[in-house]
């Protein structure tokens, strides 16, 4: 049993051994390290914070039940996040049957995403202010959260894993079971859209010279 | 070396940043960026966007859910020691 402060998590075989042995400190460390990213990923598929938390809870319960049967074909993190994505998708589909406005309908949209065109490349090429002031930084954080909420689910989950949570592209491909090229296209569209919204925002707060 | 228009450059920025381009394309991107001010700024904005995305406030499971999961873990071990 150890502390994980600063050093990140130990290698997978140690993690799995500890979980099977009932090491509560290890379980708590995983819970605290991965749950924040899991909440964000769940939110890409479901409609409320409450649902997202239930998805994360159900995922951890499945992990507790399944740890004895875990075969190290993927990393533990990939395995946990795959369970999460499947749980969240199922719940999202269920919710979309009862919600009049499904976020899923937007996923099959045309190739050109919103964010291109408006706020496109050549009208927003002024240098941006650095969000140094705490007030500006806080506003930008709110704007980013809203921007993520406007993305189609597949783009949202990729940009969340990559840019918000800092996963590698290999991890994202494994978790979502998509090709590297597909991952890159989704990430690029998402970044382009978010950049467009940020450009509009910076334009709107620009101080007169 | 491959030549890029400004639009093509913008389309390939993620691939460029991921080091997923072949050598002629990579050289072409670099050459375009070194002489096109607009695209240079666009790349800066793209990088700034990625940076602010990584600056989201941390999230946490609520205390009751965390407690419930810790007890579920404990109970499982008592069932299968
Ligand atoms: Zn250019």
Short mmCIF file of C-alpha atoms and ligand atoms in Angstrom, two decimals:
data_model
loop_
_atom_site.label_atom_id
_atom_site.label_comp_id
_atom_site.label_asym_id
_atom_site.label_seq_id
_atom_site.Cartn_x
_atom_site.Cartn_y
_atom_site.Cartn_z
CA UNK A 1 0.00 0.00 0.00
CA UNK A 2 1.48 3.33 -0.88
CA UNK A 3 0.81 6.92 -1.49
CA UNK A 4 0.44 8.11 -5.05
CA UNK A 5 1.11 11.78 -4.46
CA UNK A 6 3.15 13.31 -7.20
CA UNK A 7 4.27 10.05 -8.72
CA UNK A 8 1.15 9.10 -10.66
CA UNK A 9 -0.19 5.56 -10.60
CA UNK A 10 1.99 2.46 -10.44
CA UNK A 11 2.19 -0.02 -13.36
CA UNK A 12 -0.94 -1.95 -14.30
CA UNK A 13 0.05 -5.34 -12.85
CA UNK A 14 0.51 -3.71 -9.43
CA UNK A 15 -2.78 -1.84 -9.75
CA UNK A 16 -4.68 -4.99 -10.72
CA UNK A 17 -3.04 -7.07 -7.98
CA UNK A 18 -3.89 -4.45 -5.37
CA UNK A 19 -7.52 -4.18 -6.50
CA UNK A 20 -7.92 -7.95 -6.39
CA UNK A 21 -6.40 -7.99 -2.91
CA UNK A 22 -8.92 -5.38 -1.73
CA UNK A 23 -6.42 -2.52 -1.32
CA UNK A 24 -8.65 0.41 -0.51
CA UNK A 25 -5.94 3.05 -0.92
CA UNK A 26 -5.37 1.86 -4.48
CA UNK A 27 -9.06 1.92 -5.28
CA UNK A 28 -9.37 5.41 -3.80
CA UNK A 29 -6.39 6.58 -5.86
CA UNK A 30 -7.94 5.34 -9.11
CA UNK A 31 -11.29 6.79 -8.16
CA UNK A 32 -9.79 10.21 -7.49
CA UNK A 33 -7.45 10.20 -10.49
CA UNK A 34 -9.84 9.06 -13.22
CA UNK A 35 -13.32 10.10 -12.08
CA UNK A 36 -12.97 13.73 -13.14
CA UNK A 37 -12.17 12.75 -16.71
CA UNK A 38 -14.89 10.12 -16.57
CA UNK A 39 -17.48 12.70 -15.54
CA UNK A 40 -16.54 14.90 -18.48
CA UNK A 41 -16.61 12.01 -20.93
CA UNK A 42 -19.99 10.81 -19.62
CA UNK A 43 -21.35 14.31 -20.13
CA UNK A 44 -20.61 14.02 -23.85
CA UNK A 45 -23.36 11.39 -24.08
CA UNK A 46 -25.94 12.16 -21.41
CA UNK A 47 -28.03 15.22 -20.75
CA UNK A 48 -27.54 16.12 -17.08
CA UNK A 49 -24.78 16.27 -14.47
CA UNK A 50 -26.80 13.84 -12.40
CA UNK A 51 -26.91 11.26 -15.22
CA UNK A 52 -23.20 11.71 -15.80
CA UNK A 53 -22.49 10.94 -12.16
CA UNK A 54 -24.69 7.85 -12.29
CA UNK A 55 -22.85 6.65 -15.37
CA UNK A 56 -19.53 7.06 -13.55
CA UNK A 57 -20.92 5.25 -10.51
CA UNK A 58 -22.23 2.34 -12.61
CA UNK A 59 -18.87 2.13 -14.35
CA UNK A 60 -16.97 1.81 -11.09
CA UNK A 61 -19.43 -0.83 -9.86
CA UNK A 62 -18.78 -2.79 -13.09
CA UNK A 63 -15.03 -2.39 -12.52
CA UNK A 64 -15.37 -3.74 -8.96
CA UNK A 65 -17.34 -6.72 -10.28
CA UNK A 66 -15.10 -7.33 -13.25
CA UNK A 67 -11.60 -6.88 -11.86
CA UNK A 68 -11.11 -10.61 -11.24
CA UNK A 69 -11.93 -11.35 -14.87
CA UNK A 70 -9.81 -8.48 -16.28
CA UNK A 71 -7.36 -9.77 -18.87
CA UNK A 72 -4.55 -7.39 -19.64
CA UNK A 73 -5.30 -7.04 -23.35
CA UNK A 74 -5.68 -3.31 -22.89
CA UNK A 75 -4.40 -1.04 -20.12
CA UNK A 76 -6.53 -0.76 -16.99
CA UNK A 77 -7.31 2.85 -17.86
CA UNK A 78 -8.47 1.93 -21.36
CA UNK A 79 -10.60 -0.88 -19.94
CA UNK A 80 -12.25 1.42 -17.38
CA UNK A 81 -12.89 4.17 -19.94
CA UNK A 82 -14.32 1.67 -22.43
CA UNK A 83 -16.82 0.46 -19.85
CA UNK A 84 -17.62 4.11 -19.18
CA UNK A 85 -18.20 4.99 -22.84
CA UNK A 86 -20.43 1.95 -23.37
CA UNK A 87 -22.44 2.70 -20.24
CA UNK A 88 -22.79 6.37 -21.18
CA UNK A 89 -23.80 5.60 -24.77
CA UNK A 90 -26.52 3.19 -23.66
CA UNK A 91 -27.86 5.71 -21.21
CA UNK A 92 -27.66 8.48 -23.80
CA UNK A 93 -29.67 6.45 -26.28
CA UNK A 94 -32.27 5.74 -23.61
CA UNK A 95 -32.48 9.43 -22.73
CA UNK A 96 -32.70 10.50 -26.36
CA UNK A 97 -35.87 8.42 -26.70
CA UNK A 98 -37.50 10.43 -23.96
CA UNK A 99 -36.01 13.85 -24.71
CA UNK A 100 -37.50 15.88 -27.50
CA UNK A 101 -34.16 17.33 -28.45
CA UNK A 102 -31.60 14.69 -28.84
CA UNK A 103 -27.96 15.65 -28.90
CA UNK A 104 -27.50 12.54 -31.00
CA UNK A 105 -29.37 13.93 -33.94
CA UNK A 106 -26.59 16.43 -34.46
CA UNK A 107 -23.97 13.75 -34.82
CA UNK A 108 -24.98 12.72 -38.30
CA UNK A 109 -24.74 16.26 -39.61
CA UNK A 110 -23.05 17.32 -42.83
CA UNK A 111 -19.29 17.44 -43.14
CA UNK A 112 -19.00 21.20 -42.70
CA UNK A 113 -19.30 21.90 -39.02
CA UNK A 114 -20.57 25.06 -37.45
CA UNK A 115 -17.65 27.21 -36.40
CA UNK A 116 -16.21 27.12 -39.86
CA UNK A 117 -17.31 29.98 -42.01
CA UNK A 118 -18.43 32.21 -39.16
CA UNK A 119 -15.39 33.09 -37.11
CA UNK A 120 -13.39 31.56 -39.93
CA UNK A 121 -9.71 31.87 -40.43
CA UNK A 122 -9.26 35.16 -42.13
CA UNK A 123 -11.46 37.44 -40.10
CA UNK A 124 -10.01 36.42 -36.73
CA UNK A 125 -6.31 36.60 -37.36
CA UNK A 126 -5.65 39.39 -34.89
CA UNK A 127 -3.42 38.29 -32.00
CA UNK A 128 -5.50 37.21 -29.02
CA UNK A 129 -5.10 38.67 -25.57
CA UNK A 130 -3.52 36.31 -23.05
CA UNK A 131 -6.20 35.52 -20.49
CA UNK A 132 -4.00 36.72 -17.67
CA UNK A 133 -6.60 38.57 -15.66
CA UNK A 134 -8.51 36.15 -13.45
CA UNK A 135 -11.83 37.60 -14.61
CA UNK A 136 -11.03 36.98 -18.27
CA UNK A 137 -9.66 33.50 -17.53
CA UNK A 138 -12.86 32.63 -15.63
CA UNK A 139 -15.01 33.86 -18.52
CA UNK A 140 -12.97 31.84 -20.98
CA UNK A 141 -13.46 28.70 -18.85
CA UNK A 142 -17.22 29.19 -18.91
CA UNK A 143 -17.12 29.78 -22.65
CA UNK A 144 -15.08 26.61 -23.19
CA UNK A 145 -17.54 24.56 -21.13
CA UNK A 146 -20.40 25.92 -23.26
CA UNK A 147 -18.45 25.32 -26.46
CA UNK A 148 -17.90 21.67 -25.52
CA UNK A 149 -21.63 21.35 -24.90
CA UNK A 150 -22.38 22.54 -28.44
CA UNK A 151 -20.17 19.97 -30.16
CA UNK A 152 -21.61 16.74 -31.59
CA UNK A 153 -20.95 13.85 -29.14
CA UNK A 154 -18.20 12.11 -31.10
CA UNK A 155 -16.22 15.33 -31.50
CA UNK A 156 -16.89 16.28 -27.93
CA UNK A 157 -15.64 13.03 -26.46
CA UNK A 158 -12.44 13.12 -28.53
CA UNK A 159 -11.53 16.73 -27.71
CA UNK A 160 -12.43 16.12 -24.06
CA UNK A 161 -10.13 13.12 -23.79
CA UNK A 162 -7.30 14.71 -25.76
CA UNK A 163 -7.22 18.39 -24.91
CA UNK A 164 -9.11 18.66 -21.62
CA UNK A 165 -7.86 15.43 -20.00
CA UNK A 166 -4.54 15.12 -21.80
CA UNK A 167 -4.89 11.52 -23.05
CA UNK A 168 -2.61 10.42 -25.89
CA UNK A 169 -4.06 9.79 -29.35
CA UNK A 170 -3.30 6.05 -28.92
CA UNK A 171 -5.33 5.96 -25.72
CA UNK A 172 -8.26 7.73 -27.37
CA UNK A 173 -8.20 5.34 -30.35
CA UNK A 174 -8.22 2.36 -27.99
CA UNK A 175 -10.95 3.72 -25.73
CA UNK A 176 -13.26 4.66 -28.59
CA UNK A 177 -12.12 1.86 -30.90
CA UNK A 178 -11.56 4.23 -33.81
CA UNK A 179 -8.69 4.64 -36.27
CA UNK A 180 -5.94 7.22 -35.82
CA UNK A 181 -7.15 9.05 -38.93
CA UNK A 182 -10.73 9.17 -37.68
CA UNK A 183 -9.57 10.36 -34.29
CA UNK A 184 -7.62 13.16 -35.93
CA UNK A 185 -10.52 14.29 -38.12
CA UNK A 186 -12.89 14.46 -35.12
CA UNK A 187 -10.29 16.29 -33.03
CA UNK A 188 -9.54 18.75 -35.80
CA UNK A 189 -13.19 19.60 -36.43
CA UNK A 190 -13.77 20.06 -32.73
CA UNK A 191 -10.72 22.31 -32.28
CA UNK A 192 -11.65 24.34 -35.35
CA UNK A 193 -15.16 24.93 -34.00
CA UNK A 194 -13.93 25.87 -30.52
CA UNK A 195 -11.32 28.23 -31.99
CA UNK A 196 -14.06 29.91 -34.02
CA UNK A 197 -16.18 30.51 -30.92
CA UNK A 198 -13.18 31.78 -28.97
CA UNK A 199 -12.32 34.15 -31.83
CA UNK A 200 -15.87 35.53 -31.74
CA UNK A 201 -15.59 35.98 -28.00
CA UNK A 202 -12.24 37.78 -28.12
CA UNK A 203 -13.59 39.98 -30.89
CA UNK A 204 -16.59 40.88 -28.72
CA UNK A 205 -14.49 41.88 -25.68
CA UNK A 206 -11.81 43.74 -27.63
CA UNK A 207 -10.99 47.10 -26.10
CA UNK A 208 -11.02 50.06 -28.47
CA UNK A 209 -7.43 51.20 -29.08
CA UNK B 1 8.11 19.96 -50.94
CA UNK B 2 4.34 20.19 -51.15
CA UNK B 3 2.71 23.62 -51.55
CA UNK B 4 -0.26 24.58 -49.39
CA UNK B 5 -2.91 27.24 -49.78
CA UNK B 6 -4.00 28.99 -46.58
CA UNK B 7 -7.18 26.87 -46.47
CA UNK B 8 -5.27 23.62 -46.90
CA UNK B 9 -2.85 24.66 -44.21
CA UNK B 10 -5.71 25.25 -41.77
CA UNK B 11 -7.16 21.83 -42.64
CA UNK B 12 -3.90 20.07 -41.79
CA UNK B 13 -2.94 21.84 -38.57
CA UNK B 14 -3.92 19.01 -36.23
CA UNK B 15 -2.00 16.51 -38.35
CA UNK B 16 0.94 18.94 -38.33
CA UNK B 17 0.84 19.33 -34.55
CA UNK B 18 0.56 15.53 -34.12
CA UNK B 19 3.55 14.97 -36.36
CA UNK B 20 1.39 12.85 -38.65
CA UNK B 21 2.45 14.41 -41.96
CA UNK B 22 4.97 13.02 -44.41
CA UNK B 23 8.22 14.94 -44.86
CA UNK B 24 7.27 16.90 -48.04
CA UNK B 25 4.00 18.06 -46.43
CA UNK B 26 5.73 18.97 -43.21
CA UNK B 27 8.31 21.04 -45.09
CA UNK B 28 5.55 22.67 -47.11
CA UNK B 29 3.65 23.63 -43.95
CA UNK B 30 6.81 25.09 -42.41
CA UNK B 31 7.62 27.07 -45.56
CA UNK B 32 4.09 28.47 -45.75
CA UNK B 33 4.03 29.35 -42.05
CA UNK B 34 7.36 31.15 -42.25
CA UNK B 35 6.09 33.58 -44.89
CA UNK B 36 2.33 33.91 -44.22
CA UNK B 37 1.53 36.11 -41.27
CA UNK B 38 -2.17 35.24 -41.22
CA UNK B 39 -1.52 31.51 -40.99
CA UNK B 40 1.16 32.09 -38.35
CA UNK B 41 -1.44 33.87 -36.22
CA UNK B 42 -3.99 31.19 -36.96
CA UNK B 43 -1.57 28.53 -35.70
CA UNK B 44 -0.98 30.62 -32.54
CA UNK B 45 -4.73 30.82 -31.98
CA UNK B 46 -5.08 27.11 -32.54
CA UNK B 47 -2.40 26.46 -29.93
CA UNK B 48 -4.02 28.97 -27.55
CA UNK B 49 -7.34 27.13 -27.98
CA UNK B 50 -5.73 23.81 -27.05
CA UNK B 51 -4.14 25.47 -24.04
CA UNK B 52 -7.35 26.94 -22.65
CA UNK B 53 -9.12 23.60 -23.18
CA UNK B 54 -6.59 22.10 -20.78
CA UNK B 55 -7.41 24.76 -18.20
CA UNK B 56 -10.89 23.56 -17.23
CA UNK B 57 -11.60 23.51 -13.48
CA UNK B 58 -11.17 20.08 -11.84
CA UNK B 59 -14.27 18.02 -11.18
CA UNK B 60 -15.04 15.61 -8.39
CA UNK B 61 -17.50 12.89 -7.63
CA UNK B 62 -19.90 14.03 -4.93
CA UNK B 63 -19.04 12.75 -1.45
CA UNK B 64 -22.06 10.39 -1.17
CA UNK B 65 -21.24 8.68 -4.47
CA UNK B 66 -17.57 8.37 -3.55
CA UNK B 67 -18.51 6.90 -0.16
CA UNK B 68 -20.93 4.46 -1.78
CA UNK B 69 -18.24 3.25 -4.18
CA UNK B 70 -15.68 2.85 -1.40
CA UNK B 71 -18.15 0.68 0.56
CA UNK B 72 -19.02 -1.34 -2.55
CA UNK B 73 -15.31 -2.05 -3.00
CA UNK B 74 -14.92 -3.02 0.66
CA UNK B 75 -17.97 -5.29 0.59
CA UNK B 76 -16.84 -7.09 -2.53
CA UNK B 77 -13.59 -7.97 -0.85
CA UNK B 78 -15.46 -9.32 2.15
CA UNK B 79 -17.58 -11.49 -0.14
CA UNK B 80 -14.52 -12.80 -2.05
CA UNK B 81 -11.53 -12.45 0.25
ZN1 LIG C 1 -1.42 31.30 -45.28
#
